[in-house]
């Protein structure tokens, strides 16, 4: 599925401008704080502008919808936590991708645990739906990129987009269940569970059964 | 994850009232027709009311949001196509659930193909996000219910909600990719692919590897 361009284009001003960055940060912090303390009812453009001390037109210079600053905040948090996964410097080995103690799902579960106060309302309420969709898109791209080493050694052609979407959709839905539990398993336990469920069928379909051996 | 009650409670009037049913049908048809012919920009309460020949207050007696009549239309179409899957009269055998020619995903792919003119805009545009989320919720319930025979014979306890959510999230994301392809595989081919990817890890985790033998 082609990702509509506007999905990732939620910044219109130059990102390099320090004043613009300060405003973006203020808007993001305001939206997140409103969600965490007062819930979805308070996450609207008017409330975000009041909380951030900006005008409506300034908001619309940076974002189109009130959920977008929250998505942006989560993206930036993930980028700070796991920069090497996004800048292409992470070198994941095929053997580690799906079945080691640290598959690709592990940093995603860690990130969700660290931002749990945001993810709980995102997953507990239908109004978090757009953020969840956005998350599926982002994880699809991440999964597609990081599973390239598997495709390189696979004797079968399996559509990379289809697999990445399946994994991202399953991961976000499972993570949304997990993050609402109290008490709940650790991120490492969830990553282990996710690999046990997802890896065998995927590796068999790719003709990489040998990676499944202990 | 607890499903917020309002997810399924998008009808407020008595469902038995023939006039109410006629209005509901008119609203649903109007919303679907607008989406199919004019796209998301035209799917708003005002446009739906004009197209259906009803007042805004009548719309709000039945629905809260403009995407809800579309979801309702899709639910009813699925219920007409596969009534036994919803009324509990389908008796699926464990052996057939995940790996036979007709796993549970098969009717879902058939349904999406039959309603493709609606599902294409639902998956091609971020504005279909709420309908996609709703679809994940519905398929989670369906999957949970129909995989009960597997849980009954499983020697391991695997959380039924977690598994159902994972499968539903993966299925909807994969189906969303598939339905936008042109040309694309048949529903039967997709169901086969889905089972090959999803079944091995799931059955192994449930201690039901024996079902995986040819």
CSV table of C-alpha atoms in Angstrom, one decimal:
chain,number,residue,atom,x,y,z
A,1,UNK,CA,0.0,0.0,0.0
A,2,UNK,CA,1.4,3.4,-1.0
A,3,UNK,CA,1.7,5.6,2.1
A,4,UNK,CA,-0.1,8.9,1.4
A,5,UNK,CA,2.6,11.6,1.3
A,6,UNK,CA,0.9,13.7,3.9
A,7,UNK,CA,1.4,10.9,6.5
A,8,UNK,CA,4.9,11.9,7.1
A,9,UNK,CA,4.7,15.5,6.0
A,10,UNK,CA,3.3,17.0,9.2
A,11,UNK,CA,5.8,19.8,9.3
A,12,UNK,CA,5.6,22.6,6.9
A,13,UNK,CA,8.2,25.1,8.2
A,14,UNK,CA,11.9,24.7,7.9
A,15,UNK,CA,13.0,22.2,10.6
A,16,UNK,CA,16.4,23.9,11.0
A,17,UNK,CA,15.0,27.2,12.3
A,18,UNK,CA,15.6,27.3,16.1
A,19,UNK,CA,12.4,29.3,16.8
A,20,UNK,CA,10.4,26.9,14.7
A,21,UNK,CA,11.9,24.0,16.7
A,22,UNK,CA,11.1,25.7,20.0
A,23,UNK,CA,7.5,26.2,18.9
A,24,UNK,CA,7.2,22.6,17.6
A,25,UNK,CA,8.5,21.3,21.0
A,26,UNK,CA,6.1,23.5,22.9
A,27,UNK,CA,3.1,22.3,20.8
A,28,UNK,CA,4.2,18.7,21.2
A,29,UNK,CA,4.7,19.0,25.0
A,30,UNK,CA,1.3,20.8,25.4
A,31,UNK,CA,-0.6,18.1,23.4
A,32,UNK,CA,1.1,15.3,25.3
A,33,UNK,CA,0.5,17.0,28.7
A,34,UNK,CA,-3.2,17.5,27.9
A,35,UNK,CA,-3.6,13.9,26.9
A,36,UNK,CA,-1.8,12.6,30.0
A,37,UNK,CA,-3.5,14.8,32.5
A,38,UNK,CA,-6.9,15.5,31.1
A,39,UNK,CA,-7.5,12.9,28.4
A,40,UNK,CA,-8.7,13.0,24.8
A,41,UNK,CA,-11.6,15.4,25.5
A,42,UNK,CA,-9.0,18.1,26.1
A,43,UNK,CA,-6.8,17.3,23.0
A,44,UNK,CA,-8.2,19.9,20.5
A,45,UNK,CA,-6.5,22.7,18.6
A,46,UNK,CA,-7.9,25.4,20.9
A,47,UNK,CA,-6.7,23.7,24.1
A,48,UNK,CA,-3.3,22.9,22.7
A,49,UNK,CA,-2.8,26.6,21.6
A,50,UNK,CA,-3.8,27.9,25.0
A,51,UNK,CA,-1.5,25.4,26.8
A,52,UNK,CA,1.4,26.2,24.5
A,53,UNK,CA,0.8,29.9,24.4
A,54,UNK,CA,0.6,30.1,20.6
A,55,UNK,CA,-2.0,31.2,18.0
A,56,UNK,CA,-4.1,28.8,16.0
A,57,UNK,CA,-2.3,30.0,12.8
A,58,UNK,CA,1.0,29.0,14.4
A,59,UNK,CA,-0.4,25.6,15.2
A,60,UNK,CA,-1.5,25.1,11.6
A,61,UNK,CA,1.9,26.2,10.3
A,62,UNK,CA,3.3,23.0,11.9
A,63,UNK,CA,0.4,20.5,12.1
A,64,UNK,CA,-3.0,19.8,10.6
A,65,UNK,CA,-4.6,17.7,13.3
A,66,UNK,CA,-4.4,17.8,17.1
A,67,UNK,CA,-3.2,14.1,17.2
A,68,UNK,CA,-0.1,14.9,15.1
A,69,UNK,CA,2.0,16.6,17.7
A,70,UNK,CA,1.6,13.5,19.9
A,71,UNK,CA,2.7,11.2,17.1
A,72,UNK,CA,5.7,13.6,16.5
A,73,UNK,CA,6.6,13.5,20.2
A,74,UNK,CA,6.5,9.7,20.2
A,75,UNK,CA,8.7,9.5,17.0
A,76,UNK,CA,11.2,11.8,18.6
A,77,UNK,CA,11.3,9.9,21.8
A,78,UNK,CA,11.9,6.6,19.9
A,79,UNK,CA,14.7,8.3,17.8
A,80,UNK,CA,16.4,9.5,21.0
A,81,UNK,CA,16.1,6.0,22.6
A,82,UNK,CA,17.2,4.0,19.6
A,83,UNK,CA,19.0,6.3,17.1
A,84,UNK,CA,20.9,3.5,15.4
A,85,UNK,CA,17.7,1.8,14.3
A,86,UNK,CA,16.7,4.9,12.4
A,87,UNK,CA,20.0,6.2,10.9
A,88,UNK,CA,20.9,2.9,9.3
A,89,UNK,CA,24.0,2.3,11.5
A,90,UNK,CA,22.4,-0.7,13.3
A,91,UNK,CA,23.9,-3.9,11.9
A,92,UNK,CA,21.5,-6.7,12.7
A,93,UNK,CA,22.5,-10.2,11.9
A,94,UNK,CA,19.9,-12.5,10.3
A,95,UNK,CA,20.3,-14.9,13.3
A,96,UNK,CA,19.4,-12.1,15.7
A,97,UNK,CA,16.5,-10.6,13.8
A,98,UNK,CA,13.7,-12.9,14.8
A,99,UNK,CA,14.8,-15.3,17.4
A,100,UNK,CA,17.6,-14.0,19.6
A,101,UNK,CA,17.0,-12.3,22.9
A,102,UNK,CA,16.7,-9.0,21.1
A,103,UNK,CA,14.7,-9.1,18.0
A,104,UNK,CA,13.5,-5.9,16.3
A,105,UNK,CA,10.3,-5.9,18.4
A,106,UNK,CA,12.3,-5.5,21.6
A,107,UNK,CA,13.2,-1.8,21.2
A,108,UNK,CA,9.6,-1.1,20.2
A,109,UNK,CA,8.2,-2.7,23.4
A,110,UNK,CA,10.9,-0.9,25.5
A,111,UNK,CA,9.8,2.4,23.9
A,112,UNK,CA,6.2,1.8,24.6
A,113,UNK,CA,6.9,0.9,28.2
A,114,UNK,CA,9.0,4.1,28.6
A,115,UNK,CA,6.2,6.3,27.0
A,116,UNK,CA,3.4,4.3,28.7
A,117,UNK,CA,1.5,7.3,30.0
A,118,UNK,CA,0.9,8.3,26.4
A,119,UNK,CA,0.3,4.9,24.9
A,120,UNK,CA,-2.4,4.0,27.4
A,121,UNK,CA,-4.8,6.6,26.2
A,122,UNK,CA,-3.8,5.9,22.6
A,123,UNK,CA,-4.8,2.3,22.9
A,124,UNK,CA,-7.7,2.6,25.5
A,125,UNK,CA,-9.8,4.9,23.3
A,126,UNK,CA,-11.0,4.8,19.8
A,127,UNK,CA,-9.7,8.4,19.4
A,128,UNK,CA,-6.2,7.1,19.5
A,129,UNK,CA,-6.9,5.3,16.2
A,130,UNK,CA,-5.0,7.7,14.0
A,131,UNK,CA,-1.9,7.5,16.1
A,132,UNK,CA,-2.1,3.7,16.1
A,133,UNK,CA,-2.4,3.7,12.2
A,134,UNK,CA,0.6,6.0,12.0
A,135,UNK,CA,2.5,3.6,14.3
A,136,UNK,CA,1.7,0.7,12.0
A,137,UNK,CA,3.0,2.7,9.0
A,138,UNK,CA,6.3,3.6,10.9
A,139,UNK,CA,6.9,0.0,12.1
A,140,UNK,CA,6.2,-1.3,8.6
A,141,UNK,CA,9.0,0.9,7.3
A,142,UNK,CA,11.3,-0.1,10.1
A,143,UNK,CA,10.6,-3.8,9.8
A,144,UNK,CA,11.0,-3.7,6.0
A,145,UNK,CA,14.4,-2.0,6.2
A,146,UNK,CA,15.7,-4.2,9.0
A,147,UNK,CA,14.6,-7.5,7.5
A,148,UNK,CA,16.5,-6.8,4.3
A,149,UNK,CA,19.4,-9.2,5.5
A,150,UNK,CA,16.8,-12.0,5.7
A,151,UNK,CA,15.5,-11.3,2.2
A,152,UNK,CA,19.1,-11.3,0.9
A,153,UNK,CA,19.7,-14.9,2.0
A,154,UNK,CA,16.2,-16.2,1.3
A,155,UNK,CA,15.9,-18.6,-1.6
A,156,UNK,CA,12.2,-17.7,-2.0
A,157,UNK,CA,10.7,-14.4,-3.1
A,158,UNK,CA,8.3,-13.2,-0.4
A,159,UNK,CA,6.7,-9.8,-0.8
A,160,UNK,CA,8.6,-7.5,1.5
A,161,UNK,CA,5.7,-5.1,1.9
A,162,UNK,CA,3.2,-7.7,2.7
A,163,UNK,CA,5.4,-9.3,5.4
A,164,UNK,CA,6.3,-6.0,6.9
A,165,UNK,CA,2.7,-4.9,7.1
A,166,UNK,CA,1.6,-8.2,8.6
A,167,UNK,CA,4.3,-8.0,11.3
A,168,UNK,CA,3.7,-4.3,12.0
A,169,UNK,CA,-0.1,-4.8,12.3
A,170,UNK,CA,0.3,-7.8,14.5
A,171,UNK,CA,2.9,-6.1,16.7
A,172,UNK,CA,0.8,-2.9,17.2
A,173,UNK,CA,-2.3,-4.8,18.0
A,174,UNK,CA,-0.5,-7.1,20.5
A,175,UNK,CA,1.4,-4.2,22.1
A,176,UNK,CA,-1.9,-2.3,22.5
A,177,UNK,CA,-3.3,-5.2,24.5
A,178,UNK,CA,-0.1,-5.6,26.5
A,179,UNK,CA,0.4,-2.0,27.5
A,180,UNK,CA,-3.0,-1.8,29.1
A,181,UNK,CA,-2.4,-4.8,31.4
A,182,UNK,CA,-1.6,-4.3,35.0
A,183,UNK,CA,0.7,-6.1,36.0
A,184,UNK,CA,2.2,-7.0,32.6
A,185,UNK,CA,5.1,-8.8,31.2
A,186,UNK,CA,8.4,-7.1,30.6
A,187,UNK,CA,9.4,-5.8,27.1
A,188,UNK,CA,11.9,-8.6,26.9
A,189,UNK,CA,9.2,-11.2,27.6
A,190,UNK,CA,6.8,-9.6,25.0
A,191,UNK,CA,9.6,-9.6,22.4
A,192,UNK,CA,10.3,-13.3,23.1
A,193,UNK,CA,6.6,-14.1,22.8
A,194,UNK,CA,6.3,-12.1,19.6
A,195,UNK,CA,9.2,-13.9,18.0
A,196,UNK,CA,7.9,-17.3,19.0
A,197,UNK,CA,4.6,-16.5,17.3
A,198,UNK,CA,5.8,-14.6,14.3
A,199,UNK,CA,9.2,-16.1,13.4
A,200,UNK,CA,8.5,-19.8,12.5
A,201,UNK,CA,5.9,-19.2,9.8
A,202,UNK,CA,7.8,-16.3,8.4
A,203,UNK,CA,11.2,-18.1,8.3
A,204,UNK,CA,9.6,-21.3,6.8
A,205,UNK,CA,7.9,-19.2,4.1
A,206,UNK,CA,11.2,-17.6,3.3
A,207,UNK,CA,12.9,-21.0,3.1
A,208,UNK,CA,15.1,-20.0,6.1
A,209,UNK,CA,14.0,-22.9,8.4
A,210,UNK,CA,17.7,-23.4,9.3
A,211,UNK,CA,17.6,-20.2,11.4
A,212,UNK,CA,14.9,-21.8,13.6
A,213,UNK,CA,17.2,-24.4,14.9
A,214,UNK,CA,18.4,-23.7,18.5
B,1,UNK,CA,-7.7,-4.5,25.9
B,2,UNK,CA,-11.2,-3.7,27.0
B,3,UNK,CA,-13.3,-2.6,24.1
B,4,UNK,CA,-14.9,0.7,24.9
B,5,UNK,CA,-18.7,0.1,25.0
B,6,UNK,CA,-19.4,2.8,22.4
B,7,UNK,CA,-17.5,1.0,19.7
B,8,UNK,CA,-20.4,-1.3,19.1
B,9,UNK,CA,-23.2,0.9,20.3
B,10,UNK,CA,-23.6,3.1,17.3
B,11,UNK,CA,-27.4,2.6,17.1
B,12,UNK,CA,-29.5,4.4,19.6
B,13,UNK,CA,-33.0,3.7,18.3
B,14,UNK,CA,-34.9,0.5,18.5
B,15,UNK,CA,-33.5,-1.7,15.8
B,16,UNK,CA,-36.9,-3.4,15.3
B,17,UNK,CA,-38.7,-0.3,14.2
B,18,UNK,CA,-39.2,-0.7,10.4
B,19,UNK,CA,-39.0,3.1,9.8
B,20,UNK,CA,-35.8,3.2,11.8
B,21,UNK,CA,-34.4,0.4,9.8
B,22,UNK,CA,-35.3,2.2,6.5
B,23,UNK,CA,-33.6,5.4,7.8
B,24,UNK,CA,-30.5,3.5,8.9
B,25,UNK,CA,-30.3,1.8,5.5
B,26,UNK,CA,-30.7,5.1,3.7
B,27,UNK,CA,-28.0,6.7,5.8
B,28,UNK,CA,-25.6,3.8,5.2
B,29,UNK,CA,-26.2,3.7,1.5
B,30,UNK,CA,-25.7,7.5,1.3
B,31,UNK,CA,-22.4,7.4,3.2
B,32,UNK,CA,-21.1,4.4,1.1
B,33,UNK,CA,-22.2,6.0,-2.2
B,34,UNK,CA,-20.5,9.3,-1.3
B,35,UNK,CA,-17.2,7.4,-0.4
B,36,UNK,CA,-17.3,5.3,-3.5
B,37,UNK,CA,-18.1,8.1,-6.0
B,38,UNK,CA,-16.7,11.3,-4.5
B,39,UNK,CA,-14.1,10.1,-1.9
B,40,UNK,CA,-13.5,11.0,1.7
B,41,UNK,CA,-13.8,14.8,1.2
B,42,UNK,CA,-17.5,14.2,0.7
B,43,UNK,CA,-18.1,11.9,3.6
B,44,UNK,CA,-19.3,14.4,6.2
B,45,UNK,CA,-22.6,14.6,8.1
B,46,UNK,CA,-24.0,17.4,6.0
B,47,UNK,CA,-23.4,15.6,2.7
B,48,UNK,CA,-24.7,12.3,4.1
B,49,UNK,CA,-27.9,14.0,5.2
B,50,UNK,CA,-28.5,15.7,1.9
B,51,UNK,CA,-27.8,12.5,0.0
B,52,UNK,CA,-30.1,10.4,2.3
B,53,UNK,CA,-32.8,13.1,2.5
B,54,UNK,CA,-32.8,13.3,6.3
B,55,UNK,CA,-32.1,15.9,8.9
B,56,UNK,CA,-28.9,16.2,11.0
B,57,UNK,CA,-30.8,15.3,14.1
B,58,UNK,CA,-32.0,12.1,12.5
B,59,UNK,CA,-28.4,11.3,11.6
B,60,UNK,CA,-27.4,11.8,15.2
B,61,UNK,CA,-30.2,9.6,16.4
B,62,UNK,CA,-28.4,6.7,14.7
B,63,UNK,CA,-24.8,7.6,14.5
B,64,UNK,CA,-22.2,9.9,16.1
B,65,UNK,CA,-19.6,10.1,13.3
B,66,UNK,CA,-19.8,10.1,9.5
B,67,UNK,CA,-17.6,6.9,9.2
B,68,UNK,CA,-19.9,4.9,11.4
B,69,UNK,CA,-22.6,4.2,8.7
B,70,UNK,CA,-19.9,2.8,6.5
B,71,UNK,CA,-18.6,0.5,9.2
B,72,UNK,CA,-22.2,-0.6,9.8
B,73,UNK,CA,-22.8,-1.3,6.1
B,74,UNK,CA,-19.6,-3.5,6.0
B,75,UNK,CA,-20.7,-5.4,9.1
B,76,UNK,CA,-24.1,-6.1,7.6
B,77,UNK,CA,-22.6,-7.1,4.3
B,78,UNK,CA,-20.3,-9.6,6.1
B,79,UNK,CA,-23.3,-10.9,8.2
B,80,UNK,CA,-25.2,-11.5,4.9
B,81,UNK,CA,-22.3,-13.3,3.3
B,82,UNK,CA,-21.2,-15.5,6.2
B,83,UNK,CA,-24.1,-15.6,8.7
B,84,UNK,CA,-22.9,-18.9,10.3
B,85,UNK,CA,-19.6,-17.2,11.4
B,86,UNK,CA,-21.6,-14.7,13.5
B,87,UNK,CA,-24.5,-16.7,14.9
B,88,UNK,CA,-22.4,-19.4,16.4
B,89,UNK,CA,-23.7,-22.2,14.1
B,90,UNK,CA,-20.4,-22.6,12.3
B,91,UNK,CA,-18.6,-25.7,13.6
B,92,UNK,CA,-15.0,-25.3,12.7
B,93,UNK,CA,-12.7,-28.2,13.4
B,94,UNK,CA,-9.3,-27.5,14.9
B,95,UNK,CA,-7.6,-29.1,11.9
B,96,UNK,CA,-9.4,-26.7,9.6
B,97,UNK,CA,-8.9,-23.6,11.5
B,98,UNK,CA,-5.5,-22.6,10.5
B,99,UNK,CA,-4.1,-24.8,7.8
B,100,UNK,CA,-6.9,-26.3,5.7
B,101,UNK,CA,-7.9,-24.7,2.4
B,102,UNK,CA,-10.4,-22.6,4.3
B,103,UNK,CA,-9.1,-21.0,7.5
B,104,UNK,CA,-11.0,-18.3,9.3
B,105,UNK,CA,-9.1,-15.7,7.2
B,106,UNK,CA,-10.7,-17.0,4.0
B,107,UNK,CA,-14.2,-15.5,4.5
B,108,UNK,CA,-12.6,-12.2,5.6
B,109,UNK,CA,-10.6,-11.9,2.4
B,110,UNK,CA,-13.7,-13.0,0.3
B,111,UNK,CA,-15.7,-10.3,2.0
B,112,UNK,CA,-13.1,-7.6,1.4
B,113,UNK,CA,-12.9,-8.6,-2.3
B,114,UNK,CA,-16.7,-8.4,-2.6
B,115,UNK,CA,-16.7,-4.9,-1.0
B,116,UNK,CA,-13.5,-3.8,-2.6
B,117,UNK,CA,-14.9,-0.4,-3.8
B,118,UNK,CA,-15.4,0.5,-0.2
B,119,UNK,CA,-12.2,-1.0,1.3
B,120,UNK,CA,-9.9,0.7,-1.3
B,121,UNK,CA,-10.6,4.2,0.0
B,122,UNK,CA,-10.6,2.8,3.6
B,123,UNK,CA,-7.0,1.5,3.2
B,124,UNK,CA,-5.7,4.1,0.8
B,125,UNK,CA,-6.3,7.1,3.0
B,126,UNK,CA,-5.5,7.9,6.6
B,127,UNK,CA,-9.1,9.0,7.0
B,128,UNK,CA,-10.1,5.3,6.8
B,129,UNK,CA,-8.2,4.8,10.1
B,130,UNK,CA,-11.2,4.6,12.3
B,131,UNK,CA,-12.9,2.0,10.1
B,132,UNK,CA,-9.6,0.0,10.1
B,133,UNK,CA,-9.5,0.1,13.9
B,134,UNK,CA,-13.0,-1.0,14.1
B,135,UNK,CA,-12.2,-3.9,11.8
B,136,UNK,CA,-9.4,-5.0,14.0
B,137,UNK,CA,-11.8,-5.0,17.0
B,138,UNK,CA,-14.4,-7.1,15.1
B,139,UNK,CA,-11.9,-9.6,13.8
B,140,UNK,CA,-10.3,-9.9,17.2
B,141,UNK,CA,-13.7,-11.0,18.6
B,142,UNK,CA,-14.3,-13.4,15.7
B,143,UNK,CA,-10.9,-14.9,15.9
B,144,UNK,CA,-11.1,-15.3,19.7
B,145,UNK,CA,-14.5,-17.1,19.4
B,146,UNK,CA,-13.6,-19.4,16.5
B,147,UNK,CA,-10.2,-20.4,17.9
B,148,UNK,CA,-11.8,-21.7,21.1
B,149,UNK,CA,-11.6,-25.3,19.8
B,150,UNK,CA,-7.8,-24.9,19.6
B,151,UNK,CA,-7.5,-23.5,23.1
B,152,UNK,CA,-9.6,-26.5,24.4
B,153,UNK,CA,-7.1,-29.0,23.1
B,154,UNK,CA,-4.0,-27.0,23.8
B,155,UNK,CA,-1.7,-28.2,26.7
B,156,UNK,CA,-0.4,-24.7,27.2
B,157,UNK,CA,-2.1,-21.6,28.4
B,158,UNK,CA,-1.7,-18.9,25.8
B,159,UNK,CA,-3.6,-15.6,26.4
B,160,UNK,CA,-6.6,-15.8,24.0
B,161,UNK,CA,-6.9,-12.0,23.8
B,162,UNK,CA,-3.3,-11.4,23.0
B,163,UNK,CA,-3.3,-14.1,20.2
B,164,UNK,CA,-6.6,-12.8,18.8
B,165,UNK,CA,-5.4,-9.2,18.7
B,166,UNK,CA,-2.1,-10.2,17.1
B,167,UNK,CA,-3.9,-12.2,14.3
B,168,UNK,CA,-6.5,-9.5,13.7
B,169,UNK,CA,-3.9,-6.7,13.6
B,170,UNK,CA,-1.7,-8.7,11.2
B,171,UNK,CA,-4.7,-9.8,9.0
B,172,UNK,CA,-6.1,-6.3,8.6
B,173,UNK,CA,-2.6,-4.8,7.8
B,174,UNK,CA,-1.9,-7.5,5.3
B,175,UNK,CA,-5.4,-7.3,3.8
B,176,UNK,CA,-5.0,-3.5,3.4
B,177,UNK,CA,-1.9,-4.0,1.4
B,178,UNK,CA,-3.5,-6.8,-0.7
B,179,UNK,CA,-6.8,-5.1,-1.5
B,180,UNK,CA,-4.9,-2.1,-3.1
B,181,UNK,CA,-2.9,-4.3,-5.5
B,182,UNK,CA,-3.8,-4.5,-9.1
B,183,UNK,CA,-3.7,-7.3,-10.2
B,184,UNK,CA,-3.8,-9.2,-6.9
B,185,UNK,CA,-3.9,-12.7,-5.6
B,186,UNK,CA,-7.3,-14.4,-5.0
B,187,UNK,CA,-8.8,-14.5,-1.5
B,188,UNK,CA,-8.0,-18.2,-1.4
B,189,UNK,CA,-4.3,-17.5,-2.2
B,190,UNK,CA,-4.2,-14.8,0.5
B,191,UNK,CA,-5.8,-17.1,3.1
B,192,UNK,CA,-3.2,-19.8,2.2
B,193,UNK,CA,-0.4,-17.3,2.6
B,194,UNK,CA,-1.8,-15.9,5.9
B,195,UNK,CA,-2.1,-19.4,7.4
B,196,UNK,CA,1.5,-20.3,6.3
B,197,UNK,CA,2.8,-17.2,8.0
B,198,UNK,CA,0.6,-17.2,11.1
B,199,UNK,CA,-0.1,-20.8,11.9
B,200,UNK,CA,3.3,-22.5,12.7
B,201,UNK,CA,4.4,-20.1,15.5
B,202,UNK,CA,0.9,-20.0,16.9
B,203,UNK,CA,0.4,-23.8,16.9
B,204,UNK,CA,3.9,-24.4,18.3
B,205,UNK,CA,3.3,-21.9,21.1
B,206,UNK,CA,0.0,-23.7,21.9
B,207,UNK,CA,1.8,-27.1,21.9
B,208,UNK,CA,-0.3,-28.2,18.9
B,209,UNK,CA,2.6,-28.9,16.5
B,210,UNK,CA,0.9,-32.1,15.6
B,211,UNK,CA,-1.7,-30.2,13.6
B,212,UNK,CA,1.1,-28.8,11.5
B,213,UNK,CA,1.9,-32.2,10.0
B,214,UNK,CA,0.5,-32.6,6.4
